[in-house]
Tab-separated table of C-alpha atoms (C1' of nucleotides) in Angstrom:
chain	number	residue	atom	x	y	z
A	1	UNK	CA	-29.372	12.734	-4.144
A	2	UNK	CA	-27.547	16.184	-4.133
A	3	UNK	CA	-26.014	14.996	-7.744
A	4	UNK	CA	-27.098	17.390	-10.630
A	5	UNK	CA	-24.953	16.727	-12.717
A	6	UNK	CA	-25.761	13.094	-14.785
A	7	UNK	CA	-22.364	12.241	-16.450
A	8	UNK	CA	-20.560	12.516	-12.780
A	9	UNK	CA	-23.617	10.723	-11.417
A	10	UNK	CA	-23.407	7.570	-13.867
A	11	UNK	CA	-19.290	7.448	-13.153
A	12	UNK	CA	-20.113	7.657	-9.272
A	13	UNK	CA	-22.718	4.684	-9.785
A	14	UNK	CA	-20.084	2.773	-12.246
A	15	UNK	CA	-17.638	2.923	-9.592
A	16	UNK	CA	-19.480	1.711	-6.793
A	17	UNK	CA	-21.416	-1.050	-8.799
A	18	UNK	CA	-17.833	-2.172	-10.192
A	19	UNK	CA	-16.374	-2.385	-6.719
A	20	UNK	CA	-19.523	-3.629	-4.953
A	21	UNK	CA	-19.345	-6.679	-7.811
A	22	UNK	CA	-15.688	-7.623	-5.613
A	23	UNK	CA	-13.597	-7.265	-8.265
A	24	UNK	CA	-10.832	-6.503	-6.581
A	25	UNK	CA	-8.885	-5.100	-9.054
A	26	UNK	CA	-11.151	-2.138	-10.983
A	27	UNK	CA	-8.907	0.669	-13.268
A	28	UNK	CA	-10.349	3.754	-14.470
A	29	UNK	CA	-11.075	2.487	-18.161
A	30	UNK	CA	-13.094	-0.160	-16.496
A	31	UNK	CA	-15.277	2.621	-14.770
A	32	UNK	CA	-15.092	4.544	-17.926
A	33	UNK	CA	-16.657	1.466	-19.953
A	34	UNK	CA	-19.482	0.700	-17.153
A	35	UNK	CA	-20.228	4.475	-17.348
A	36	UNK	CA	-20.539	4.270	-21.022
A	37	UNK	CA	-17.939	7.272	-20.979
A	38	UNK	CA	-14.556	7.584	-22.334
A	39	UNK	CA	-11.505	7.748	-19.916
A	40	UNK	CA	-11.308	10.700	-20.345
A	41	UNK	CA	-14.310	12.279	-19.284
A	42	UNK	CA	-13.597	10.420	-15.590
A	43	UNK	CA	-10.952	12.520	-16.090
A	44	UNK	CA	-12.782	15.638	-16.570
A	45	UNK	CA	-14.795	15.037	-13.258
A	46	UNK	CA	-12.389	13.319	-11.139
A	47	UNK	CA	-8.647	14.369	-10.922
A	48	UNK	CA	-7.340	11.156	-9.808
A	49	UNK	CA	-8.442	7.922	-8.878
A	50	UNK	CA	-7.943	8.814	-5.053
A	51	UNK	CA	-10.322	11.133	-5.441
A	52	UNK	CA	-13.054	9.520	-7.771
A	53	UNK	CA	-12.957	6.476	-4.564
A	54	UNK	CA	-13.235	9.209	-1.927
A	55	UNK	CA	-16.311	10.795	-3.627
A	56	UNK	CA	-18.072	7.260	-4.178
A	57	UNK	CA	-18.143	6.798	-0.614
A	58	UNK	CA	-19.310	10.104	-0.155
A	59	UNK	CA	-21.789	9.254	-2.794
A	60	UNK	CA	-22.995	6.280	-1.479
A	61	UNK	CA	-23.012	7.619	2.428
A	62	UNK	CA	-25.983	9.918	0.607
A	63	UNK	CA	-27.796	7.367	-1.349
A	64	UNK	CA	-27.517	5.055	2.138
A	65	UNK	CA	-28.166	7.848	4.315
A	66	UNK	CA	-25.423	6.860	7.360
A	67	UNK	CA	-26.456	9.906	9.395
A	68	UNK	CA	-29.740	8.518	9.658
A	69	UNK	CA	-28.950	5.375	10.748
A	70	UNK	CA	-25.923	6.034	12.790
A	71	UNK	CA	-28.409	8.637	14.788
A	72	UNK	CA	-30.716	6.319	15.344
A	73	UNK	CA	-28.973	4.726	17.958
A	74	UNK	CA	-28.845	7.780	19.512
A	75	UNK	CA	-32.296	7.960	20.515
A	76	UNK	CA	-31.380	4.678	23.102
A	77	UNK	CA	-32.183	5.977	26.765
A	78	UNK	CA	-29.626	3.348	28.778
A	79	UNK	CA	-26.259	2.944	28.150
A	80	UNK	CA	-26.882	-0.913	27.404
A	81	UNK	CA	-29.328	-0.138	24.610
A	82	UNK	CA	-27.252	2.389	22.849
A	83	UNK	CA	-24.249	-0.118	22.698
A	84	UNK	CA	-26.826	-2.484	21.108
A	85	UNK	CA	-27.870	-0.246	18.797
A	86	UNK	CA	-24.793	0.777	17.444
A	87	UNK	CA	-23.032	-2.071	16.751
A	88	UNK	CA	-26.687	-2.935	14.524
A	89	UNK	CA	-26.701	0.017	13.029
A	90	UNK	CA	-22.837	0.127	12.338
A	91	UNK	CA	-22.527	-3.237	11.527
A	92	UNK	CA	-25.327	-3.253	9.392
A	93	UNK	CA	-23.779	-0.803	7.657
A	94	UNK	CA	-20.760	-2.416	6.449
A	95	UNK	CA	-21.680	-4.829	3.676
A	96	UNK	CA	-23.053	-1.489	2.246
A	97	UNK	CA	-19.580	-0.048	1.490
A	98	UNK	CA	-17.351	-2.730	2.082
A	99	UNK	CA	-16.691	-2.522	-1.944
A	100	UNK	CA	-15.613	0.734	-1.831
A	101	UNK	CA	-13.940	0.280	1.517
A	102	UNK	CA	-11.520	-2.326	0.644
A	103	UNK	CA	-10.529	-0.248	-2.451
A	104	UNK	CA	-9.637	2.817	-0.343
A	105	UNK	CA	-8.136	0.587	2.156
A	106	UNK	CA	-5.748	-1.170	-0.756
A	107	UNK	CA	-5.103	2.376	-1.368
A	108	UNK	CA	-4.607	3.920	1.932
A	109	UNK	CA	-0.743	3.109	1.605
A	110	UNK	CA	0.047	4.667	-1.298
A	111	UNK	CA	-1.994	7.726	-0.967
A	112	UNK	CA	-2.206	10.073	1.539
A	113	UNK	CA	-5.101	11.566	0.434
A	114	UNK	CA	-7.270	8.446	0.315
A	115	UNK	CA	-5.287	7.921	3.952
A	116	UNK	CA	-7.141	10.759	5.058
A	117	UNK	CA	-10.283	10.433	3.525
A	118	UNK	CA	-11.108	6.621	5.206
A	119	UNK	CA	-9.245	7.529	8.788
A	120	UNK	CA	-11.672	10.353	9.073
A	121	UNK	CA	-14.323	7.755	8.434
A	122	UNK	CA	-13.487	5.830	10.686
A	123	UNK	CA	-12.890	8.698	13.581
A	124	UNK	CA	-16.389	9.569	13.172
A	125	UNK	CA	-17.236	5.901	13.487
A	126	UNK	CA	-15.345	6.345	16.973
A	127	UNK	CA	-17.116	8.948	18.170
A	128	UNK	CA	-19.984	6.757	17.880
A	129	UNK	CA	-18.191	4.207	20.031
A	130	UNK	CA	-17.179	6.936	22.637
A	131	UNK	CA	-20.325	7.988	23.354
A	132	UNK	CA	-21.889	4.363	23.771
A	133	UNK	CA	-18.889	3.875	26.352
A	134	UNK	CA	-20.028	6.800	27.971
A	135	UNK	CA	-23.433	6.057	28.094
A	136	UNK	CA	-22.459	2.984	29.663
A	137	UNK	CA	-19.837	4.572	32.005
A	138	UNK	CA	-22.714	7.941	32.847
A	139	UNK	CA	-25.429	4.637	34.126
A	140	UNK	CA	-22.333	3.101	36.125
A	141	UNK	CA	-22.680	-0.295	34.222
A	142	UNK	CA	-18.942	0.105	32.237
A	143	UNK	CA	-16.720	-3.431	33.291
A	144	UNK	CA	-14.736	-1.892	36.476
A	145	UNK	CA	-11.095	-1.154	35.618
A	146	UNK	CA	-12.182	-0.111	32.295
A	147	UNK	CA	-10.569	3.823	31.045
A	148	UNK	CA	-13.420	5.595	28.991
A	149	UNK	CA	-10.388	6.242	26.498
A	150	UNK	CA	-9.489	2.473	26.347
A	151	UNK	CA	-12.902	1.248	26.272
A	152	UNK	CA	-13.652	3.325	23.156
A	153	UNK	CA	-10.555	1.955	21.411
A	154	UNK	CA	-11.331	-1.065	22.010
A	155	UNK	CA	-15.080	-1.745	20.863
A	156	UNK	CA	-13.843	0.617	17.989
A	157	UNK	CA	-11.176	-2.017	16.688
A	158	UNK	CA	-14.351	-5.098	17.863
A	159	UNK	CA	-16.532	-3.226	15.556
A	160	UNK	CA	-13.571	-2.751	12.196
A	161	UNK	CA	-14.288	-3.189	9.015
A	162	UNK	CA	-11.522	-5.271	9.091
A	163	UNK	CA	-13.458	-7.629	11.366
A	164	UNK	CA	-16.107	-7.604	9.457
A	165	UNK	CA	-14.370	-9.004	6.657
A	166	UNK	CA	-12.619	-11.588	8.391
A	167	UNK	CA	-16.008	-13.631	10.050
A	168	UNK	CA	-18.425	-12.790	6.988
A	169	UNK	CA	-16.315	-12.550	4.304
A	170	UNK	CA	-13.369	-14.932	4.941
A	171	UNK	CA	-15.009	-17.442	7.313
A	172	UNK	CA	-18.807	-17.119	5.572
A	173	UNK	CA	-20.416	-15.957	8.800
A	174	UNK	CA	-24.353	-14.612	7.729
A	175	UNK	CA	-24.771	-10.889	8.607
A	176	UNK	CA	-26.754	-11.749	11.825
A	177	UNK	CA	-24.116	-14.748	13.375
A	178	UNK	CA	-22.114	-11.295	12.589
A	179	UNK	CA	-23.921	-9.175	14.394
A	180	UNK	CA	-24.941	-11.339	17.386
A	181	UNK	CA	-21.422	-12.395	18.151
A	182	UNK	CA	-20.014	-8.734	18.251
A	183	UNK	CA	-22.781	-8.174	20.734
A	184	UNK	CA	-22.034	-10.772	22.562
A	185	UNK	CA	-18.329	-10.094	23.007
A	186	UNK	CA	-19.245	-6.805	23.641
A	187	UNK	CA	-21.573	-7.134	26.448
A	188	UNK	CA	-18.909	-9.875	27.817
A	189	UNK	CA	-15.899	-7.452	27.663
A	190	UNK	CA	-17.643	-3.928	28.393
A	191	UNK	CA	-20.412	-4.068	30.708
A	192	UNK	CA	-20.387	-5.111	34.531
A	193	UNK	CA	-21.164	-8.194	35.423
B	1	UNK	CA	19.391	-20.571	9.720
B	2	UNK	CA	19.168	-22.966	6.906
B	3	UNK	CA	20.351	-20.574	4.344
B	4	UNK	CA	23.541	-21.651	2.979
B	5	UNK	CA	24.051	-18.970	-0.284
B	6	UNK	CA	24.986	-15.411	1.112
B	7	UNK	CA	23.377	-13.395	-1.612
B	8	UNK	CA	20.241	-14.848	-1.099
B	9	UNK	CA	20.601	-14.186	2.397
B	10	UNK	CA	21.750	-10.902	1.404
B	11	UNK	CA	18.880	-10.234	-0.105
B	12	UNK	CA	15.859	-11.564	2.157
B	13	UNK	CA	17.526	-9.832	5.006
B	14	UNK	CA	17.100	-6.530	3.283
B	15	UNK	CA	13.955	-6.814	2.007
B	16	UNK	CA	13.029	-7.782	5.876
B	17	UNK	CA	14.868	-4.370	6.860
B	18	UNK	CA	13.414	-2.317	4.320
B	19	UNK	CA	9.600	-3.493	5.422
B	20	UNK	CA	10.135	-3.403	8.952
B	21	UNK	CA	11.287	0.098	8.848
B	22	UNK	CA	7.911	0.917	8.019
B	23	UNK	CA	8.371	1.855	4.404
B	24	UNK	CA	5.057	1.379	2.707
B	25	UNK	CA	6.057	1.403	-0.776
B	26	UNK	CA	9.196	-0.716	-0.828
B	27	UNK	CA	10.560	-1.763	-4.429
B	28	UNK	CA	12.486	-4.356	-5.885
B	29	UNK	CA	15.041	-1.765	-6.818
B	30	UNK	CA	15.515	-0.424	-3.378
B	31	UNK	CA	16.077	-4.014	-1.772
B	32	UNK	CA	19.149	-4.589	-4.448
B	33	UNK	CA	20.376	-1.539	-3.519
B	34	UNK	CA	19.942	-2.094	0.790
B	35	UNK	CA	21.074	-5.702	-0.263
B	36	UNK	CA	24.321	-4.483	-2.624
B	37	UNK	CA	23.674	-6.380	-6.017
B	38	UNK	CA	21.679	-5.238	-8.628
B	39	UNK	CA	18.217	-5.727	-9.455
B	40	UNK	CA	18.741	-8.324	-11.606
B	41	UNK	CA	20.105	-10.708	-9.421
B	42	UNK	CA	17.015	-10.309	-7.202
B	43	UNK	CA	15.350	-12.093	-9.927
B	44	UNK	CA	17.949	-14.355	-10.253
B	45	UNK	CA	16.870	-15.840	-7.148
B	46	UNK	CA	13.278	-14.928	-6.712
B	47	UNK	CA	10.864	-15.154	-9.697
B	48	UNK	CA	8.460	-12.684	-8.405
B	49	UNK	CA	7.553	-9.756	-5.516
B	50	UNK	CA	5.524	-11.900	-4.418
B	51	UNK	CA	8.029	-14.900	-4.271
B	52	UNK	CA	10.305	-12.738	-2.308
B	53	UNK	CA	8.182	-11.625	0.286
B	54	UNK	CA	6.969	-15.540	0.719
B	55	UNK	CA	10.375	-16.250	0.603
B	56	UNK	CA	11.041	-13.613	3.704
B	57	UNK	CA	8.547	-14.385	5.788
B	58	UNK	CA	9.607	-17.922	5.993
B	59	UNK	CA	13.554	-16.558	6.942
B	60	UNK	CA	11.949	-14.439	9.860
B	61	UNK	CA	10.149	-17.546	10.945
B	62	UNK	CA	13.521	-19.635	10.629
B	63	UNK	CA	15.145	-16.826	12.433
B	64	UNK	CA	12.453	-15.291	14.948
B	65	UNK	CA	11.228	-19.437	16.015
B	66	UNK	CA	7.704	-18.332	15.313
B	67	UNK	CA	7.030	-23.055	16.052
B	68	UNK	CA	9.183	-23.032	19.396
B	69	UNK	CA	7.005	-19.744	20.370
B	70	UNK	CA	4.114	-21.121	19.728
B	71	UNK	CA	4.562	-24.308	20.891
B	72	UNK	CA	5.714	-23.535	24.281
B	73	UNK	CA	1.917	-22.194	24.953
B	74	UNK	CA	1.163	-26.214	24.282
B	75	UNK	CA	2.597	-26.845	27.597
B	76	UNK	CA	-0.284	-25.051	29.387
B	77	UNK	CA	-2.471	-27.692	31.359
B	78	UNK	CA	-5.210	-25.843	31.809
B	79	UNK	CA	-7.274	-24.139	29.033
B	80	UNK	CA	-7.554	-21.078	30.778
B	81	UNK	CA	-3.866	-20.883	31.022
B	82	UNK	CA	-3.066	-22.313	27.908
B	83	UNK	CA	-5.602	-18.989	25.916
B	84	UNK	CA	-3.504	-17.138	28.113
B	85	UNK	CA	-0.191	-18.497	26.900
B	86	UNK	CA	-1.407	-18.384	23.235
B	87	UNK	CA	-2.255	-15.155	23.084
B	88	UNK	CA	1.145	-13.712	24.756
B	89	UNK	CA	2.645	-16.267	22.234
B	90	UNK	CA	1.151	-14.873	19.091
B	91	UNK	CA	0.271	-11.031	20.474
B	92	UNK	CA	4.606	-11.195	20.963
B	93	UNK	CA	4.997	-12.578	17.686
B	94	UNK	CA	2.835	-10.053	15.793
B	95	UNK	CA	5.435	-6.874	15.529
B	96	UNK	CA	8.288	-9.088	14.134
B	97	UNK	CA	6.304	-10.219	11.427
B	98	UNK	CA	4.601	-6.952	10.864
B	99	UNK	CA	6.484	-5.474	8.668
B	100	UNK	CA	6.354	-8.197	6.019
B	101	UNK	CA	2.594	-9.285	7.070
B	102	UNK	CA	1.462	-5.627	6.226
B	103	UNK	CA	3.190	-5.712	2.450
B	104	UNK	CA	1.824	-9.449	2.062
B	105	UNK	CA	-1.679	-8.455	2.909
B	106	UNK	CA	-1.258	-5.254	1.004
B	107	UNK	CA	-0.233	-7.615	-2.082
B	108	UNK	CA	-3.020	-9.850	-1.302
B	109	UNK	CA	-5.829	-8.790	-3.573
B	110	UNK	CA	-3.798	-8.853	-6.885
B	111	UNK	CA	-1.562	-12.051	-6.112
B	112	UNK	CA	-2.865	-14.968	-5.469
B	113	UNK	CA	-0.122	-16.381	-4.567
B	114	UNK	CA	0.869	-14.299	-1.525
B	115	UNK	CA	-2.956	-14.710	-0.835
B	116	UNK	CA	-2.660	-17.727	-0.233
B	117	UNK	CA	0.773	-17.887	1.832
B	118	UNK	CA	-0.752	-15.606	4.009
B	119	UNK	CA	-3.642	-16.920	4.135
B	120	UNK	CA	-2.327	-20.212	5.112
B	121	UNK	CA	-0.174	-18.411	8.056
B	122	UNK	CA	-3.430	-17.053	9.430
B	123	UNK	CA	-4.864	-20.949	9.324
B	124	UNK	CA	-2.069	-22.093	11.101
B	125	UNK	CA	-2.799	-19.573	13.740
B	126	UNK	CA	-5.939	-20.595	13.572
B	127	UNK	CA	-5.198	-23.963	15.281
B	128	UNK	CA	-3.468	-22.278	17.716
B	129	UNK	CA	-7.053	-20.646	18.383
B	130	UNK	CA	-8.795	-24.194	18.027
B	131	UNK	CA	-6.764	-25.865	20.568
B	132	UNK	CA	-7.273	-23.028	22.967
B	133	UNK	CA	-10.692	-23.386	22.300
B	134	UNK	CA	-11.293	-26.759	22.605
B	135	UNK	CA	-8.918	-27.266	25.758
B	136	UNK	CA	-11.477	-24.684	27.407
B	137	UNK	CA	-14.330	-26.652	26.269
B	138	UNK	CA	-13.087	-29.780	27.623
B	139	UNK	CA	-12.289	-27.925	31.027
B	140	UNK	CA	-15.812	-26.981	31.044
B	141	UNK	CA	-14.590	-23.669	30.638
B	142	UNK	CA	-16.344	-22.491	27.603
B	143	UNK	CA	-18.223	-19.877	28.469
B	144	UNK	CA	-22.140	-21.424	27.760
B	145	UNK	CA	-23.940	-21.345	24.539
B	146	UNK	CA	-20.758	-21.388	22.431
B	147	UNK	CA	-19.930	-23.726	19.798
B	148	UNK	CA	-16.088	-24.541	19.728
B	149	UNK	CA	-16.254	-23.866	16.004
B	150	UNK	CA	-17.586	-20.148	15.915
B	151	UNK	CA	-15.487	-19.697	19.190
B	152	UNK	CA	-12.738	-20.059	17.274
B	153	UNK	CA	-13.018	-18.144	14.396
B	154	UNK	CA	-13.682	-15.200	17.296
B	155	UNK	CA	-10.663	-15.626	18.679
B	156	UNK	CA	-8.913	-15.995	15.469
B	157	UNK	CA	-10.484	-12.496	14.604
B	158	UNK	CA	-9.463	-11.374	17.809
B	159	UNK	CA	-6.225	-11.944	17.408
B	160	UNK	CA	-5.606	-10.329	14.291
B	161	UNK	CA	-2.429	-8.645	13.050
B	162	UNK	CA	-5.077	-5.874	11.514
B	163	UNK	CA	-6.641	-5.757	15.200
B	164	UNK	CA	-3.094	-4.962	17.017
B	165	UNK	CA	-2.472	-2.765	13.818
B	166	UNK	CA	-5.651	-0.745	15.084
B	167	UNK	CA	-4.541	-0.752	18.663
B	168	UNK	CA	-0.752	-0.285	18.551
B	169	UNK	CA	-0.049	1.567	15.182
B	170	UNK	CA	-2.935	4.021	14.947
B	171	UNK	CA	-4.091	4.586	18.255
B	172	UNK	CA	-0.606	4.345	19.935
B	173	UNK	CA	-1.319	1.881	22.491
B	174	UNK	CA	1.952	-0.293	24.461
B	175	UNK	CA	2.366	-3.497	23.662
B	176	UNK	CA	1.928	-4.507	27.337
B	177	UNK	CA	-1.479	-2.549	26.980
B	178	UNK	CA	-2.481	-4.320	23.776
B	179	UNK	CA	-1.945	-7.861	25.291
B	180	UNK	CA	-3.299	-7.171	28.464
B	181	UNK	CA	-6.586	-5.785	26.855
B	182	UNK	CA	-6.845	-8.484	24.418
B	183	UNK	CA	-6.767	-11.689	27.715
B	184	UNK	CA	-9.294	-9.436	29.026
B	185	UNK	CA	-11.751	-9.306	26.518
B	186	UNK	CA	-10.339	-13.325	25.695
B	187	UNK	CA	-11.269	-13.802	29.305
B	188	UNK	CA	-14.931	-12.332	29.364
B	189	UNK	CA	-15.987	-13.577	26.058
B	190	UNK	CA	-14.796	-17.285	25.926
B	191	UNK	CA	-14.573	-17.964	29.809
B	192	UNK	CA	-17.483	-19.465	31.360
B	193	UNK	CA	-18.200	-16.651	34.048
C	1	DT	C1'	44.080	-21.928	-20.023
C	2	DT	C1'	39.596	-23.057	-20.263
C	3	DT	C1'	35.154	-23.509	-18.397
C	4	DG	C1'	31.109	-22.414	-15.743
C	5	DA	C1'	28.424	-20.210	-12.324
C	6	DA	C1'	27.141	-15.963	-10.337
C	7	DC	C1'	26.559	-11.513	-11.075
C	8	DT	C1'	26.213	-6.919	-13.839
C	9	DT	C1'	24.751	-4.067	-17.534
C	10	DT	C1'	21.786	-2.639	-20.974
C	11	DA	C1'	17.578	-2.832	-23.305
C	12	DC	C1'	12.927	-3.660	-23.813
C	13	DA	C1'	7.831	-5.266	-23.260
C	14	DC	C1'	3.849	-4.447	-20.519
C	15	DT	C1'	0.348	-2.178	-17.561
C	16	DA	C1'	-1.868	1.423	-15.317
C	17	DT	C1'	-2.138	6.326	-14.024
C	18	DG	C1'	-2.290	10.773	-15.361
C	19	DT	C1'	-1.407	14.929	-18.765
C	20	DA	C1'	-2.082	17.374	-23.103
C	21	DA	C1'	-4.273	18.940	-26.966
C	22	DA	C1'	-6.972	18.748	-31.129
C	23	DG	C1'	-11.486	17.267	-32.938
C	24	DT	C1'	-16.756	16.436	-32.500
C	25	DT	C1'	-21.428	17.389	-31.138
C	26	DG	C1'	-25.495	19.567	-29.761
C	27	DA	C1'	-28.028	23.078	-27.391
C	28	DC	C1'	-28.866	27.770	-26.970
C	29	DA	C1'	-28.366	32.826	-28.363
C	30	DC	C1'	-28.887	36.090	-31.702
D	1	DG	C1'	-28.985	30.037	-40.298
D	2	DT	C1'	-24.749	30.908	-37.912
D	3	DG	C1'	-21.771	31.228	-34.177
D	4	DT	C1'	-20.248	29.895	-29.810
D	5	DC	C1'	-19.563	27.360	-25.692
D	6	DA	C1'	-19.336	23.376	-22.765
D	7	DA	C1'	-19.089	18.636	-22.457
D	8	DC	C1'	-17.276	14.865	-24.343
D	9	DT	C1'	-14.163	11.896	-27.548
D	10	DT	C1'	-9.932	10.660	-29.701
D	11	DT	C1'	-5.203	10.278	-30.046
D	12	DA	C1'	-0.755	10.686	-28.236
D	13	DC	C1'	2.543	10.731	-24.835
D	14	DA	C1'	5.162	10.905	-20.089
D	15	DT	C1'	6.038	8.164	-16.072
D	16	DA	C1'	6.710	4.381	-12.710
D	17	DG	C1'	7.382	-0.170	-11.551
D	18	DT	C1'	7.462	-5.213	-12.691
D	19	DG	C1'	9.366	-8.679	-15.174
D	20	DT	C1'	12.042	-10.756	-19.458
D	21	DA	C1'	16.064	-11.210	-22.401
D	22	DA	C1'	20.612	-11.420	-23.593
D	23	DA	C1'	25.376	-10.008	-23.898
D	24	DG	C1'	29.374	-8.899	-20.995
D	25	DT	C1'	32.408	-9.452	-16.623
D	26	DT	C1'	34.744	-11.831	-12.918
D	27	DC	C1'	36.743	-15.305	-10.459
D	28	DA	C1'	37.638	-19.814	-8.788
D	29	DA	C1'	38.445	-24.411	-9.680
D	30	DA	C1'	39.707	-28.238	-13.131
DNA sequence: TTTGAACTTTACACTATGTAAAGTTGACAC
DNA sequence: GTGTCAACTTTACATAGTGTAAAGTTCAAA
């Protein structure tokens, strides 16, 4: 897991175990306690709270291995697959840091840092989106009128977090009504007809 | 505009100015300085944060017409036009309430109270999204295989302030552009093709 | 001239983050 | 054994913002 170090390891776990519970409100002595550390030592391993949330997604984008299943979609030969596959990949990918991800949303204004650290996030989530688009676009099945540009901003804000949370979370959608509905919608608004 | 004592006016007026210039972090302090009395008498006529913001968003409502807006998309006879109508209706509404809406939902997890004003808000847009729905469905509009139920809750997501956040804060898109994408992809995904 | 309401001023309790520094412990070196 | 070093604990404190409390000011109306 890249983590040699056990004490930074068992605050990292803490943290994300806290957040995934949905408390919505976890401090640093919390952490601390769930670690079985003193305040402290977070302290000692994390300058500031900003920065111990930034490192637990890091953390758990390891332990989940995102690359992995991000890439996956890549292997899709037609444009039409590889939208498929992204959004399941992506979406299924959600609940897994959804804890942390409302946390460092919370703090996004606030903290510039933590700004940073989820925006780049969700750039690389983008690029993810682009390149479905242009799949789609490069086999000549992108919905006519559609920009590349606009396209990709477009199934980017279809597949937010933020959307997410309102179906599942908010209106107790299951995972898969989740996943099939953003499909849907997406086939509807970005492929040809 | 309903609001007969001028301090209290005073008052919810700046606190609207502060948050829709954009200021993330806006204190109690700084809207009983914008609003000239001192902090103090903020209290003296709102308990809480959270009571004042409540408080606001109601005044913009009172003074912005959010029911007239909405309303006039009831006129619509048919459901395609009347989608239409509700989403230029609410897409318009969304920046004058954004300011406020992005401090109540920033307040959300911690108060339950502004949880559940703005929750409520969101419900009563939400019926906006049901009618819509349900006047397609009775056109035979619906596009097939949809219940009216999760149709709803799509369009609700759809039109989310956090979904025209996406589009027109971060990725700088027109609000022309933002409501003419959003009928689009309203248009393929609930429209019976 | 008194009274009362609205507002100001001053002070303080509380919570959470973050800083600072002195004390403890245990492994490893010699 | 003794010393030393790093990691950790303990205690204390600075800071920021919310909210409470209460005494003082002002001004208009009875």
């Amino acid at each position: 897991m890249s983590e040699e170090n056990p004490t930074r390891e068992k605050i990292l776990r803490a943290c994300w175990e806290l957040l995934e519970g949905g408390d919505t409100k976890v401090r640093m002595s919390d952490i601390a306690k769930t670690a079985g550390v003193s305040r402290q030592a977070v302290y000692l391993h994390f300058p500031s709270r900003a920065d111990l949330l930034i490192a637990t997604t890091r953390f758990i984008d390891e332990v989940e291995k995102v690359d992995d299943r991000l890439a996956r979609s890549r292997a899709a030969t037609t444009g039409r697959e590889r939208l498929e596959a992204y959004i399941e990949a992506w979406g299924g990918y959600i609940p897994r840091i959804y804890g942390v991800g409302r946390a460092m949303m919370a703090m996004m204004d606030g903290d510039e840092e933590a700004r940073a650290a989820w925006n780049g996030r969700m750039m690389a989530m983008r690029h993810g989106c682009e390149a479905a688009i242009n799949a789609l676009a490069r086999d000549g099945d992108l919905a006519p009128g559609l920009e590349t540009d606009d396209a990709t901003d477009s199934l980017w804000t279809l597949l937010s977090v933020r959307n997410w949370e309102h179906l599942v979370q908010e209106r107790d959608w299951s995972q898969d009504a989740y996943i099939t509905e953003i499909k849907r919608i997406a086939r509807a608004a970005f492929i040809r007809p």
